[in-house]
GROMACS .gro file of C-alpha atoms in nm:
model
  298
    1MET     CA    1  -0.934   0.489   0.695
    2SER     CA    2  -0.846   0.155   0.541
    3LEU     CA    3  -0.876   0.005   0.193
    4GLN     CA    4  -0.806  -0.369   0.191
    5LEU     CA    5  -0.699  -0.525  -0.139
    6ASN     CA    6  -0.754  -0.890  -0.227
    7TRP     CA    7  -0.425  -0.941  -0.408
    8ILE     CA    8  -0.070  -0.809  -0.425
    9VAL     CA    9   0.026  -0.468  -0.564
   10GLU     CA   10  -0.037  -0.488  -0.938
   11PRO     CA   11  -0.196  -0.267  -1.208
   12GLN     CA   12  -0.539  -0.417  -1.135
   13PHE     CA   13  -0.530  -0.179  -0.836
   14GLY     CA   14  -0.351   0.102  -1.016
   15GLY     CA   15  -0.630   0.355  -0.985
   16PHE     CA   16  -0.644   0.319  -0.608
   17TYR     CA   17  -0.272   0.382  -0.581
   18ALA     CA   18  -0.306   0.674  -0.823
   19ALA     CA   19  -0.564   0.821  -0.586
   20GLY     CA   20  -0.305   0.795  -0.310
   21LEU     CA   21  -0.034   0.991  -0.490
   22GLU     CA   22   0.053   1.347  -0.394
   23GLY     CA   23  -0.228   1.562  -0.533
   24GLY     CA   24  -0.437   1.252  -0.606
   25GLY     CA   25  -0.802   1.182  -0.540
   26PHE     CA   26  -0.764   1.100  -0.172
   27GLN     CA   27  -0.583   1.424  -0.100
   28LYS     CA   28  -0.832   1.625  -0.305
   29GLN     CA   29  -1.119   1.478  -0.105
   30GLY     CA   30  -0.944   1.527   0.228
   31LEU     CA   31  -0.917   1.154   0.294
   32ASP     CA   32  -0.642   0.975   0.485
   33VAL     CA   33  -0.649   0.627   0.333
   34THR     CA   34  -0.416   0.337   0.409
   35ILE     CA   35  -0.409   0.079   0.128
   36THR     CA   36  -0.323  -0.271   0.248
   37PRO     CA   37  -0.217  -0.529  -0.012
   38GLY     CA   38  -0.358  -0.880   0.001
   39GLY     CA   39  -0.257  -1.217  -0.131
   40SER     CA   40  -0.391  -1.563  -0.198
   41GLY     CA   41  -0.679  -1.626   0.042
   42THR     CA   42  -0.699  -1.274   0.184
   43PRO     CA   43  -1.056  -1.243   0.322
   44ALA     CA   44  -1.099  -0.883   0.208
   45LEU     CA   45  -1.478  -0.894   0.195
   46GLN     CA   46  -1.503  -1.060   0.536
   47MET     CA   47  -1.272  -0.796   0.679
   48VAL     CA   48  -1.516  -0.527   0.571
   49GLY     CA   49  -1.809  -0.725   0.707
   50SER     CA   50  -1.644  -0.761   1.047
   51GLY     CA   51  -1.538  -0.397   1.060
   52LYS     CA   52  -1.164  -0.470   1.038
   53ALA     CA   53  -1.152  -0.272   0.714
   54ASP     CA   54  -1.362   0.026   0.609
   55PHE     CA   55  -1.345  -0.045   0.238
   56ALA     CA   56  -1.212  -0.332   0.032
   57VAL     CA   57  -1.191  -0.480  -0.315
   58ALA     CA   58  -1.395  -0.786  -0.410
   59SER     CA   59  -1.583  -0.927  -0.707
   60ALA     CA   60  -1.953  -0.879  -0.775
   61ASP     CA   61  -2.035  -1.246  -0.725
   62GLU     CA   62  -1.873  -1.231  -0.381
   63VAL     CA   63  -2.099  -0.938  -0.297
   64VAL     CA   64  -2.412  -1.128  -0.400
   65LYS     CA   65  -2.313  -1.437  -0.204
   66ALA     CA   66  -2.228  -1.228   0.101
   67ARG     CA   67  -2.569  -1.066   0.095
   68ALA     CA   68  -2.735  -1.404   0.045
   69GLY     CA   69  -2.554  -1.511   0.361
   70GLY     CA   70  -2.692  -1.218   0.557
   71ASN     CA   71  -2.393  -0.985   0.533
   72ASP     CA   72  -2.471  -0.623   0.451
   73ILE     CA   73  -2.202  -0.567   0.188
   74VAL     CA   74  -2.259  -0.317  -0.094
   75ALA     CA   75  -2.068  -0.234  -0.410
   76LEU     CA   76  -1.971   0.127  -0.481
   77LEU     CA   77  -1.757   0.122  -0.794
   78ALA     CA   78  -1.691  -0.153  -1.050
   79VAL     CA   79  -1.346  -0.102  -1.200
   80TYR     CA   80  -1.349  -0.395  -1.440
   81GLN     CA   81  -1.661  -0.376  -1.653
   82ASP     CA   82  -1.557  -0.705  -1.811
   83CYS     CA   83  -1.419  -0.987  -1.600
   84PRO     CA   84  -1.042  -1.039  -1.649
   85GLN     CA   85  -1.050  -1.398  -1.526
   86GLY     CA   86  -0.989  -1.678  -1.770
   87LEU     CA   87  -0.818  -2.003  -1.856
   88MET     CA   88  -0.461  -1.980  -1.986
   89THR     CA   89  -0.339  -2.244  -2.231
   90ARG     CA   90  -0.036  -2.291  -2.454
   91ALA     CA   91  -0.092  -2.133  -2.797
   92SER     CA   92   0.084  -2.435  -2.949
   93ARG     CA   93  -0.214  -2.655  -2.859
   94GLY     CA   94  -0.432  -2.475  -3.111
   95LEU     CA   95  -0.738  -2.454  -2.887
   96THR     CA   96  -0.996  -2.205  -3.009
   97SER     CA   97  -1.259  -2.177  -2.735
   98ILE     CA   98  -1.334  -2.241  -2.369
   99GLU     CA   99  -1.547  -2.535  -2.477
  100GLY     CA  100  -1.241  -2.673  -2.653
  101VAL     CA  101  -1.038  -2.633  -2.335
  102MET     CA  102  -1.302  -2.818  -2.134
  103LYS     CA  103  -1.302  -3.107  -2.381
  104ALA     CA  104  -0.926  -3.133  -2.424
  105ASP     CA  105  -0.687  -3.379  -2.262
  106GLY     CA  106  -0.436  -3.260  -2.007
  107THR     CA  107  -0.466  -3.083  -1.673
  108ILE     CA  108  -0.674  -2.783  -1.566
  109ALA     CA  109  -0.574  -2.604  -1.246
  110VAL     CA  110  -0.854  -2.403  -1.085
  111GLN     CA  111  -0.954  -2.294  -0.738
  112LYS     CA  112  -1.219  -2.530  -0.606
  113GLY     CA  113  -1.567  -2.380  -0.591
  114LEU     CA  114  -1.504  -2.080  -0.817
  115ASP     CA  115  -1.836  -1.959  -0.948
  116TYR     CA  116  -1.714  -1.929  -1.304
  117TRP     CA  117  -1.583  -2.286  -1.291
  118LEU     CA  118  -1.925  -2.405  -1.175
  119PHE     CA  119  -2.071  -2.208  -1.465
  120LEU     CA  120  -1.835  -2.370  -1.716
  121GLU     CA  121  -1.909  -2.719  -1.583
  122LYS     CA  122  -2.282  -2.654  -1.601
  123LYS     CA  123  -2.258  -2.524  -1.957
  124TYR     CA  124  -2.004  -2.766  -2.106
  125GLY     CA  125  -2.007  -3.063  -1.870
  126ALA     CA  126  -1.722  -3.193  -1.656
  127ALA     CA  127  -1.376  -3.125  -1.790
  128LYS     CA  128  -1.223  -3.412  -1.984
  129GLY     CA  129  -0.880  -3.348  -1.840
  130LYS     CA  130  -0.763  -3.386  -1.482
  131VAL     CA  131  -0.873  -3.100  -1.256
  132VAL     CA  132  -0.625  -2.999  -0.986
  133PRO     CA  133  -0.601  -2.709  -0.737
  134SER     CA  134  -0.482  -2.376  -0.870
  135PRO     CA  135  -0.116  -2.291  -0.804
  136GLY     CA  136  -0.213  -1.927  -0.754
  137GLY     CA  137   0.005  -1.698  -0.959
  138ASN     CA  138   0.283  -1.957  -0.989
  139ILE     CA  139   0.332  -2.061  -1.354
  140ALA     CA  140   0.615  -2.312  -1.308
  141GLN     CA  141   0.401  -2.614  -1.393
  142PHE     CA  142   0.246  -2.432  -1.687
  143LEU     CA  143   0.592  -2.369  -1.827
  144ALA     CA  144   0.692  -2.732  -1.774
  145ASP     CA  145   0.383  -2.904  -1.915
  146GLU     CA  146   0.242  -2.815  -2.258
  147LYS     CA  147  -0.099  -2.964  -2.171
  148PHE     CA  148  -0.132  -2.772  -1.845
  149THR     CA  149  -0.411  -2.511  -1.831
  150GLN     CA  150  -0.456  -2.279  -1.535
  151GLN     CA  151  -0.692  -2.010  -1.418
  152CYS     CA  152  -0.554  -1.662  -1.459
  153PHE     CA  153  -0.607  -1.291  -1.468
  154VAL     CA  154  -0.541  -1.183  -1.826
  155THR     CA  155  -0.333  -0.899  -1.683
  156SER     CA  156  -0.099  -1.125  -1.488
  157GLU     CA  157  -0.006  -1.489  -1.558
  158PRO     CA  158  -0.012  -1.464  -1.941
  159LEU     CA  159   0.235  -1.177  -1.923
  160ALA     CA  160   0.460  -1.374  -1.690
  161ALA     CA  161   0.451  -1.669  -1.930
  162LYS     CA  162   0.532  -1.441  -2.222
  163LYS     CA  163   0.828  -1.303  -2.030
  164ALA     CA  164   0.944  -1.663  -1.980
  165GLY     CA  165   0.927  -1.722  -2.355
  166VAL     CA  166   0.602  -1.918  -2.380
  167GLU     CA  167   0.325  -1.801  -2.612
  168THR     CA  168  -0.018  -1.835  -2.455
  169LYS     CA  169  -0.381  -1.836  -2.558
  170THR     CA  170  -0.616  -1.712  -2.289
  171PHE     CA  171  -0.992  -1.756  -2.295
  172LEU     CA  172  -1.184  -1.509  -2.080
  173VAL     CA  173  -1.478  -1.657  -1.891
  174LYS     CA  174  -1.696  -1.374  -2.020
  175GLU     CA  175  -1.674  -1.541  -2.361
  176ALA     CA  176  -1.880  -1.828  -2.216
  177GLY     CA  177  -2.142  -1.589  -2.076
  178TYR     CA  178  -2.028  -1.536  -1.717
  179ASN     CA  179  -1.920  -1.178  -1.666
  180PRO     CA  180  -1.940  -1.036  -1.313
  181TYR     CA  181  -1.796  -0.695  -1.235
  182THR     CA  182  -1.448  -0.738  -1.089
  183THR     CA  183  -1.214  -0.524  -0.875
  184VAL     CA  184  -1.521  -0.377  -0.710
  185LEU     CA  185  -1.493  -0.120  -0.432
  186ILE     CA  186  -1.711  -0.233  -0.141
  187THR     CA  187  -1.817  -0.125   0.206
  188ARG     CA  188  -2.091  -0.206   0.456
  189GLY     CA  189  -2.446  -0.088   0.408
  190ASP     CA  190  -2.447   0.077   0.750
  191VAL     CA  191  -2.147   0.290   0.649
  192VAL     CA  192  -2.342   0.417   0.347
  193LYS     CA  193  -2.640   0.500   0.569
  194LYS     CA  194  -2.448   0.656   0.857
  195ASN     CA  195  -2.180   0.841   0.661
  196PRO     CA  196  -2.293   0.892   0.301
  197GLU     CA  197  -2.061   1.191   0.257
  198LEU     CA  198  -1.756   0.980   0.343
  199VAL     CA  199  -1.870   0.713   0.099
  200ARG     CA  200  -1.932   0.977  -0.166
  201LYS     CA  201  -1.582   1.120  -0.122
  202MET     CA  202  -1.418   0.777  -0.124
  203THR     CA  203  -1.602   0.672  -0.437
  204LEU     CA  204  -1.524   0.999  -0.613
  205ALA     CA  205  -1.158   0.983  -0.510
  206CYS     CA  206  -1.122   0.627  -0.639
  207ARG     CA  207  -1.293   0.712  -0.965
  208GLU     CA  208  -1.061   1.010  -1.011
  209GLY     CA  209  -0.767   0.783  -0.937
  210TRP     CA  210  -0.876   0.536  -1.201
  211GLU     CA  211  -0.935   0.811  -1.456
  212ALA     CA  212  -0.581   0.933  -1.394
  213TYR     CA  213  -0.433   0.584  -1.410
  214VAL     CA  214  -0.610   0.493  -1.733
  215ALA     CA  215  -0.494   0.821  -1.888
  216ASP     CA  216  -0.129   0.775  -1.785
  217PRO     CA  217  -0.012   0.502  -1.546
  218THR     CA  218   0.356   0.601  -1.551
  219ALA     CA  219   0.387   0.779  -1.214
  220THR     CA  220   0.166   0.529  -1.034
  221ASN     CA  221   0.352   0.233  -1.179
  222ALA     CA  222   0.677   0.380  -1.049
  223ALA     CA  223   0.524   0.402  -0.703
  224MET     CA  224   0.383   0.048  -0.720
  225LEU     CA  225   0.717  -0.094  -0.833
  226LYS     CA  226   0.864   0.017  -0.501
  227LEU     CA  227   0.591  -0.180  -0.323
  228ASN     CA  228   0.620  -0.484  -0.551
  229PRO     CA  229   0.979  -0.508  -0.677
  230SER     CA  230   0.913  -0.862  -0.804
  231MET     CA  231   0.732  -0.707  -1.101
  232ASP     CA  232   0.943  -0.523  -1.359
  233ALA     CA  233   0.851  -0.191  -1.517
  234ALA     CA  234   0.787  -0.332  -1.865
  235THR     CA  235   0.548  -0.600  -1.740
  236MET     CA  236   0.365  -0.350  -1.523
  237ALA     CA  237   0.321  -0.115  -1.819
  238GLU     CA  238   0.197  -0.398  -2.039
  239SER     CA  239  -0.045  -0.514  -1.772
  240ALA     CA  240  -0.188  -0.163  -1.745
  241ALA     CA  241  -0.236  -0.156  -2.123
  242VAL     CA  242  -0.397  -0.501  -2.138
  243GLN     CA  243  -0.657  -0.417  -1.875
  244LYS     CA  244  -0.767  -0.085  -2.025
  245PRO     CA  245  -1.031  -0.234  -2.264
  246LEU     CA  246  -1.182  -0.420  -1.968
  247ILE     CA  247  -1.217  -0.096  -1.771
  248VAL     CA  248  -1.321   0.152  -2.039
  249ASN     CA  249  -1.615   0.076  -2.268
  250GLU     CA  250  -1.915   0.251  -2.419
  251ALA     CA  251  -2.102   0.244  -2.089
  252THR     CA  252  -1.821   0.413  -1.897
  253LYS     CA  253  -1.784   0.677  -2.167
  254THR     CA  254  -2.138   0.792  -2.094
  255SER     CA  255  -2.186   0.699  -1.728
  256GLY     CA  256  -1.832   0.726  -1.594
  257LEU     CA  257  -1.564   0.478  -1.489
  258GLY     CA  258  -1.691   0.223  -1.243
  259CYS     CA  259  -2.056   0.252  -1.345
  260MET     CA  260  -2.294  -0.036  -1.273
  261THR     CA  261  -2.640  -0.127  -1.401
  262MET     CA  262  -2.937  -0.301  -1.246
  263ALA     CA  263  -2.956  -0.537  -1.544
  264ARG     CA  264  -2.602  -0.666  -1.489
  265TRP     CA  265  -2.665  -0.727  -1.119
  266GLU     CA  266  -2.998  -0.898  -1.187
  267SER     CA  267  -2.833  -1.124  -1.443
  268LEU     CA  268  -2.558  -1.215  -1.198
  269VAL     CA  269  -2.800  -1.291  -0.916
  270GLN     CA  270  -2.997  -1.522  -1.144
  271ALA     CA  271  -2.680  -1.695  -1.264
  272LEU     CA  272  -2.577  -1.767  -0.905
  273VAL     CA  273  -2.923  -1.902  -0.826
  274ASP     CA  274  -2.903  -2.129  -1.131
  275LEU     CA  275  -2.561  -2.251  -1.017
  276LYS     CA  276  -2.699  -2.313  -0.667
  277ALA     CA  277  -2.424  -2.087  -0.538
  278ILE     CA  278  -2.698  -1.912  -0.338
  279ASP     CA  279  -3.021  -2.061  -0.206
  280LYS     CA  280  -3.248  -1.786  -0.330
  281ALA     CA  281  -3.228  -1.458  -0.516
  282VAL     CA  282  -3.135  -1.142  -0.332
  283PRO     CA  283  -3.266  -0.801  -0.443
  284ALA     CA  284  -3.022  -0.673  -0.704
  285ALA     CA  285  -3.098  -0.314  -0.605
  286GLU     CA  286  -2.956  -0.380  -0.257
  287CYS     CA  287  -2.624  -0.512  -0.390
  288PHE     CA  288  -2.490  -0.181  -0.512
  289VAL     CA  289  -2.506   0.194  -0.485
  290ASP     CA  290  -2.515   0.377  -0.816
  291PRO     CA  291  -2.185   0.571  -0.830
  292LYS     CA  292  -2.363   0.851  -1.016
  293SER     CA  293  -2.585   0.912  -0.714
  294LEU     CA  294  -2.281   0.938  -0.488
  295THR     CA  295  -2.052   1.142  -0.709
  296ALA     CA  296  -2.305   1.398  -0.827
  297ALA     CA  297  -2.211   1.755  -0.742
  298LYS     CA  298  -2.358   1.878  -0.416
   0.00000   0.00000   0.00000
């Protein structure tokens, strides 16, 4: 069975790798899972839709847009309760808000068509600075140009910049009001219908993996370092610590890691309609399967 990631091996996937350790969630549930790393442009969601992957990681807005396009993709577990995406700036610029970033001189590097960028443009107007394509995880230009802003994951690029000796100020897009679930475990709707027990076991195993990783990432980080030697142990540990508040909150303390609510999905669907990212609303209830219904004891 395959789990396709949408980025390279980093702590944002730590719980999945924790599930794959000896005695981890996959083994406990009797699952043989192959985790395949991704990279820039990896079509993880499309791979699930076409049947090339059984499960994958995507973002909630991708799920909504896929369903709006007629693809039967469903979310099973939302690792990041708060979106880790943001805009990274130099702390020396003294910017204090996303609105300030949008109205500042300089350059902003973002991936064209990102839903959160459309949201920011709709809310604050077109950026005053020059908008250029995102360099991905490369921060060379950021380090060279004080007025260069780039999209980031708060768990990644800011830590790389810090390691290079540059103090950053990152503004999460959730601060502006756009907050889709991120690092979401997905599969096809027909898989849920035809093999609910498999989906239940996979969801439970991944949740157990994330519970273990949040509690102590040490062993999993050691395993991931072997798969991604470009990341050092200290940065990986710091990344795991930075992401924890985005994964664990009051909702997860009562409903479990990865929990999702109808209200959040309804809000996201409406936001994407307002942004014209989708032509019409899709039923929020069809976008996800409540993890509690899958992981309940049977």
